Amino acid sequence: MQARRYWGLAGLVCVAVGVALGELLAAFTSPAASPVSAVGQAVIGLLPGQVKEWAIHLFGTADKTVLLLTMVLVMGLLAFSAGVLEKARRGMGMVLIGAFGVVGLAAVAVNAQASILAYAAPIVAAGVAMGLLSWVRGRFLDDDLALHQASELRAAKMAADSKGVSGKQKTPTRTPAAIRETSAREASRRKFLVTMGTGAALAVVAGGASTIFRRASVVVTELRAMVRLPMPKKPAAPIPAGAQLDIPGITSLVTDPETFYRIDTALVVPAVNSDTWTVKVTGMVEREITLNYAQLLAKPMVEEHITIGCVSNEVGGGLVGNARWLGWPVRELLAEAGVLPGADMVLSRSTDGFTAGTPLEAMTDDRNSMIAVGMDGEPLSLVHGYPARMVVPGLYGYVSATKWLMELKVTTFAADQGYWTPLGWSALGPIKTASRIDVPRSGAKPSAGQFTAAGVAWAPERGISAVEVALDGGSWVKATLAEAINKDTWVQWKVSLDLAAGGHELKVRAVDGEGTVQTATLAAPAPNGASGHHTVNFTAQ
């Protein structure tokens, strides 16, 4: 049983049990910051901006799932290596497992959601894993090593004794001692494998239990279900009858919350208890203000359809959505606090440690910037920021759309920076005029003849005044615009094309409400948003 795979298996199972028990402990002591989630959050924070952008581009909203799976794979390989190292040299596997614990402690130390009790989980995880590996070695692997060495010596002696005087090889005879040693080794192997199976089962049970107990989101979901949103003082205007075009395949005018894009830095969705939640206004203000959830809901609310988008959205991409938001204008909160002269930025902070630096002007002018509590008539879902988040028309989310809001610090761009700015992204983040072709998709094969192309265009805070398309490099042709809900939302468009059989290329561009034509200059999302004309290639049949 001395093969490396057995030692590696021992390391893998022992570490799995340790991690699972550490996660279970965290479920009771620090559910917001378990060792695994803290390490994952730290990894997200340490990754260069280009790597994060690549991950979002490649995996979209599944980027966190991919990160978790990668973490599990890496931890498994390191745990296997710890067992193999322990075979090579006693204590080396323990050192590697101890390094696991140190990494976990460091990740907890820098996690914004960690309490003092959170430090216990990585210590327990590493301690249990080291203790188990030491026990497994003493109970099975060391004894088997002695048997294996004795067996090798006996085999060598038997091989030497089996040669007669003539030097010819004789058939060796197995002695009773050799038979007993073989039997003992087989029994040891069976007990080892049973023990490893039991350990693996324990890890699965403990991991499942930690997931169940850590689901504070269950409690928060129940609290959310009891929330009754107030009637807005200023309801959203009714959606115009002609705003939604009846064209199969076109993007819905209002995005379903279940499919609304999610891009944030939280590896695990924060479960924020609205009964204890507060938001604070601090920094360059005459008076600091703390507001709880009940007080926020009692404020005079406004409701409006607003399109928001992620700066990581590629030309023609889907990281943009339109919803009906309910919230309290943030300018009224800042007015109560009394902004001091010299301030030019509001740094909003999330419970997961994320920050966004928003120009003060965007928070205090007449746009519908709000502390939102509702989305499409329902309280915010957990993934979209329950109990409260920021919504600021006209700015990319990385400088405005802080979810799980906990603080608004009035400050200056010279003194503070949001999460993404030190990573190379621009500080202001205005949303660029953009348009997208939804029908046809690239690779589509519509019938030749009359065909209706359609899509959406957006320029929040400026609105859309025109959309134009160009077929096969020809001149720009004006599309028909559906009626806009307001200047802060996207607008649908359509155009009739006469398609000849064969391949085609279709481009689109928009003109914003100020008369500025969408640029054709190609630019990647970094550092201030992608640009260029969305182009699709298709074949008419």
Short mmCIF file of N, CA and C in Angstrom, two decimals, residues 28-91:
data_model
loop_
_atom_site.label_atom_id
_atom_site.label_comp_id
_atom_site.label_asym_id
_atom_site.label_seq_id
_atom_site.Cartn_x
_atom_site.Cartn_y
_atom_site.Cartn_z
N PHE A 28 -21.72 28.81 12.14
CA PHE A 28 -22.28 29.25 13.41
C PHE A 28 -21.60 30.50 13.96
N THR A 29 -20.31 30.66 13.68
CA THR A 29 -19.57 31.76 14.28
C THR A 29 -19.41 32.97 13.38
N SER A 30 -19.28 32.74 12.08
CA SER A 30 -19.07 33.84 11.15
C SER A 30 -19.60 33.47 9.78
N PRO A 31 -20.91 33.36 9.63
CA PRO A 31 -21.49 32.89 8.36
C PRO A 31 -21.17 33.78 7.18
N ALA A 32 -20.86 35.05 7.42
CA ALA A 32 -20.58 35.96 6.30
C ALA A 32 -19.17 35.79 5.75
N ALA A 33 -18.30 35.12 6.50
CA ALA A 33 -16.91 34.99 6.04
C ALA A 33 -16.34 33.65 6.48
N SER A 34 -16.61 32.59 5.72
CA SER A 34 -16.02 31.29 5.99
C SER A 34 -14.62 31.26 5.37
N PRO A 35 -13.78 30.28 5.75
CA PRO A 35 -12.43 30.24 5.17
C PRO A 35 -12.43 30.20 3.64
N VAL A 36 -13.27 29.35 3.06
CA VAL A 36 -13.27 29.22 1.60
C VAL A 36 -13.74 30.51 0.93
N SER A 37 -14.84 31.07 1.43
CA SER A 37 -15.34 32.30 0.82
C SER A 37 -14.37 33.46 1.03
N ALA A 38 -13.71 33.49 2.20
CA ALA A 38 -12.74 34.57 2.45
C ALA A 38 -11.55 34.46 1.52
N VAL A 39 -11.05 33.24 1.30
CA VAL A 39 -9.93 33.06 0.37
C VAL A 39 -10.37 33.44 -1.05
N GLY A 40 -11.56 33.00 -1.44
CA GLY A 40 -12.06 33.35 -2.77
C GLY A 40 -12.20 34.85 -2.94
N GLN A 41 -12.72 35.52 -1.90
CA GLN A 41 -12.87 36.98 -1.97
C GLN A 41 -11.50 37.64 -2.06
N ALA A 42 -10.52 37.11 -1.32
CA ALA A 42 -9.18 37.67 -1.38
C ALA A 42 -8.56 37.47 -2.75
N VAL A 43 -8.80 36.31 -3.35
CA VAL A 43 -8.29 36.05 -4.70
C VAL A 43 -8.86 37.05 -5.69
N ILE A 44 -10.17 37.31 -5.58
CA ILE A 44 -10.80 38.30 -6.46
C ILE A 44 -10.14 39.65 -6.28
N GLY A 45 -9.87 40.01 -5.01
CA GLY A 45 -9.27 41.31 -4.76
C GLY A 45 -7.84 41.43 -5.27
N LEU A 46 -7.11 40.32 -5.30
CA LEU A 46 -5.70 40.36 -5.71
C LEU A 46 -5.50 40.24 -7.21
N LEU A 47 -6.51 39.73 -7.91
CA LEU A 47 -6.36 39.55 -9.35
C LEU A 47 -6.20 40.88 -10.05
N PRO A 48 -5.30 40.98 -11.01
CA PRO A 48 -5.18 42.22 -11.79
C PRO A 48 -6.47 42.52 -12.53
N GLY A 49 -6.71 43.79 -12.79
CA GLY A 49 -7.92 44.19 -13.47
C GLY A 49 -8.09 43.51 -14.81
N GLN A 50 -6.98 43.31 -15.53
CA GLN A 50 -7.07 42.68 -16.85
C GLN A 50 -7.57 41.24 -16.73
N VAL A 51 -7.15 40.54 -15.67
CA VAL A 51 -7.58 39.16 -15.47
C VAL A 51 -9.07 39.11 -15.14
N LYS A 52 -9.53 40.04 -14.31
CA LYS A 52 -10.95 40.09 -13.97
C LYS A 52 -11.77 40.38 -15.22
N GLU A 53 -11.29 41.32 -16.01
CA GLU A 53 -12.00 41.66 -17.24
C GLU A 53 -12.05 40.46 -18.18
N TRP A 54 -10.93 39.72 -18.27
CA TRP A 54 -10.89 38.51 -19.11
C TRP A 54 -11.90 37.48 -18.62
N ALA A 55 -11.98 37.31 -17.30
CA ALA A 55 -12.90 36.32 -16.73
C ALA A 55 -14.35 36.70 -17.02
N ILE A 56 -14.67 37.98 -16.87
CA ILE A 56 -16.03 38.42 -17.16
C ILE A 56 -16.35 38.25 -18.63
N HIS A 57 -15.37 38.58 -19.48
CA HIS A 57 -15.57 38.44 -20.93
C HIS A 57 -15.78 36.98 -21.32
N LEU A 58 -14.99 36.08 -20.71
CA LEU A 58 -15.03 34.67 -21.10
C LEU A 58 -16.20 33.93 -20.48
N PHE A 59 -16.47 34.18 -19.19
CA PHE A 59 -17.46 33.39 -18.47
C PHE A 59 -18.74 34.17 -18.15
N GLY A 60 -18.73 35.49 -18.32
CA GLY A 60 -19.92 36.29 -18.04
C GLY A 60 -20.33 36.18 -16.58
N THR A 61 -21.62 36.00 -16.34
CA THR A 61 -22.12 35.94 -14.97
C THR A 61 -21.79 34.63 -14.27
N ALA A 62 -21.14 33.68 -14.98
CA ALA A 62 -20.72 32.41 -14.36
C ALA A 62 -19.29 32.50 -13.84
N ASP A 63 -18.72 33.70 -13.81
CA ASP A 63 -17.31 33.83 -13.44
C ASP A 63 -17.03 33.34 -12.02
N LYS A 64 -17.97 33.57 -11.09
CA LYS A 64 -17.74 33.16 -9.70
C LYS A 64 -17.86 31.65 -9.54
N THR A 65 -18.75 31.04 -10.30
CA THR A 65 -18.85 29.58 -10.28
C THR A 65 -17.56 28.95 -10.77
N VAL A 66 -17.00 29.51 -11.84
CA VAL A 66 -15.73 29.01 -12.37
C VAL A 66 -14.62 29.18 -11.34
N LEU A 67 -14.61 30.33 -10.65
CA LEU A 67 -13.59 30.55 -9.62
C LEU A 67 -13.71 29.53 -8.50
N LEU A 68 -14.93 29.26 -8.05
CA LEU A 68 -15.13 28.28 -6.97
C LEU A 68 -14.66 26.90 -7.40
N LEU A 69 -15.01 26.49 -8.62
CA LEU A 69 -14.58 25.18 -9.10
C LEU A 69 -13.07 25.12 -9.22
N THR A 70 -12.46 26.20 -9.68
CA THR A 70 -11.00 26.25 -9.78
C THR A 70 -10.36 26.14 -8.41
N MET A 71 -10.94 26.85 -7.43
CA MET A 71 -10.42 26.78 -6.06
C MET A 71 -10.50 25.36 -5.52
N VAL A 72 -11.62 24.69 -5.75
CA VAL A 72 -11.76 23.30 -5.27
C VAL A 72 -10.71 22.40 -5.91
N LEU A 73 -10.48 22.58 -7.21
CA LEU A 73 -9.48 21.77 -7.90
C LEU A 73 -8.08 22.04 -7.35
N VAL A 74 -7.74 23.30 -7.17
CA VAL A 74 -6.41 23.65 -6.65
C VAL A 74 -6.23 23.11 -5.23
N MET A 75 -7.24 23.27 -4.39
CA MET A 75 -7.15 22.77 -3.02
C MET A 75 -6.99 21.25 -3.01
N GLY A 76 -7.72 20.58 -3.92
CA GLY A 76 -7.59 19.13 -4.00
C GLY A 76 -6.19 18.69 -4.40
N LEU A 77 -5.62 19.39 -5.38
CA LEU A 77 -4.25 19.04 -5.82
C LEU A 77 -3.24 19.30 -4.71
N LEU A 78 -3.39 20.41 -4.00
CA LEU A 78 -2.46 20.72 -2.91
C LEU A 78 -2.62 19.73 -1.76
N ALA A 79 -3.86 19.33 -1.48
CA ALA A 79 -4.09 18.35 -0.41
C ALA A 79 -3.47 17.01 -0.77
N PHE A 80 -3.64 16.59 -2.03
CA PHE A 80 -3.02 15.35 -2.50
C PHE A 80 -1.50 15.45 -2.36
N SER A 81 -0.95 16.60 -2.72
CA SER A 81 0.50 16.82 -2.63
C SER A 81 0.98 16.76 -1.19
N ALA A 82 0.13 17.25 -0.26
CA ALA A 82 0.51 17.21 1.15
C ALA A 82 0.71 15.76 1.61
N GLY A 83 -0.18 14.86 1.18
CA GLY A 83 -0.02 13.46 1.54
C GLY A 83 1.23 12.86 0.94
N VAL A 84 1.51 13.17 -0.33
CA VAL A 84 2.71 12.64 -0.98
C VAL A 84 3.98 13.18 -0.31
N LEU A 85 3.96 14.46 0.05
CA LEU A 85 5.12 15.04 0.75
C LEU A 85 5.34 14.37 2.10
N GLU A 86 4.26 14.02 2.77
CA GLU A 86 4.38 13.37 4.07
C GLU A 86 5.04 12.00 3.93
N LYS A 87 4.83 11.33 2.80
CA LYS A 87 5.50 10.06 2.54
C LYS A 87 6.99 10.26 2.32
N ALA A 88 7.30 11.32 1.54
CA ALA A 88 8.71 11.57 1.21
C ALA A 88 9.52 11.96 2.43
N ARG A 89 8.91 12.80 3.27
CA ARG A 89 9.64 13.26 4.45
C ARG A 89 8.65 13.63 5.53
N ARG A 90 8.75 12.98 6.63
CA ARG A 90 7.79 13.19 7.72
C ARG A 90 7.75 14.67 8.13
N GLY A 91 6.56 15.21 8.20
CA GLY A 91 6.37 16.59 8.62
C GLY A 91 6.18 17.57 7.48
#
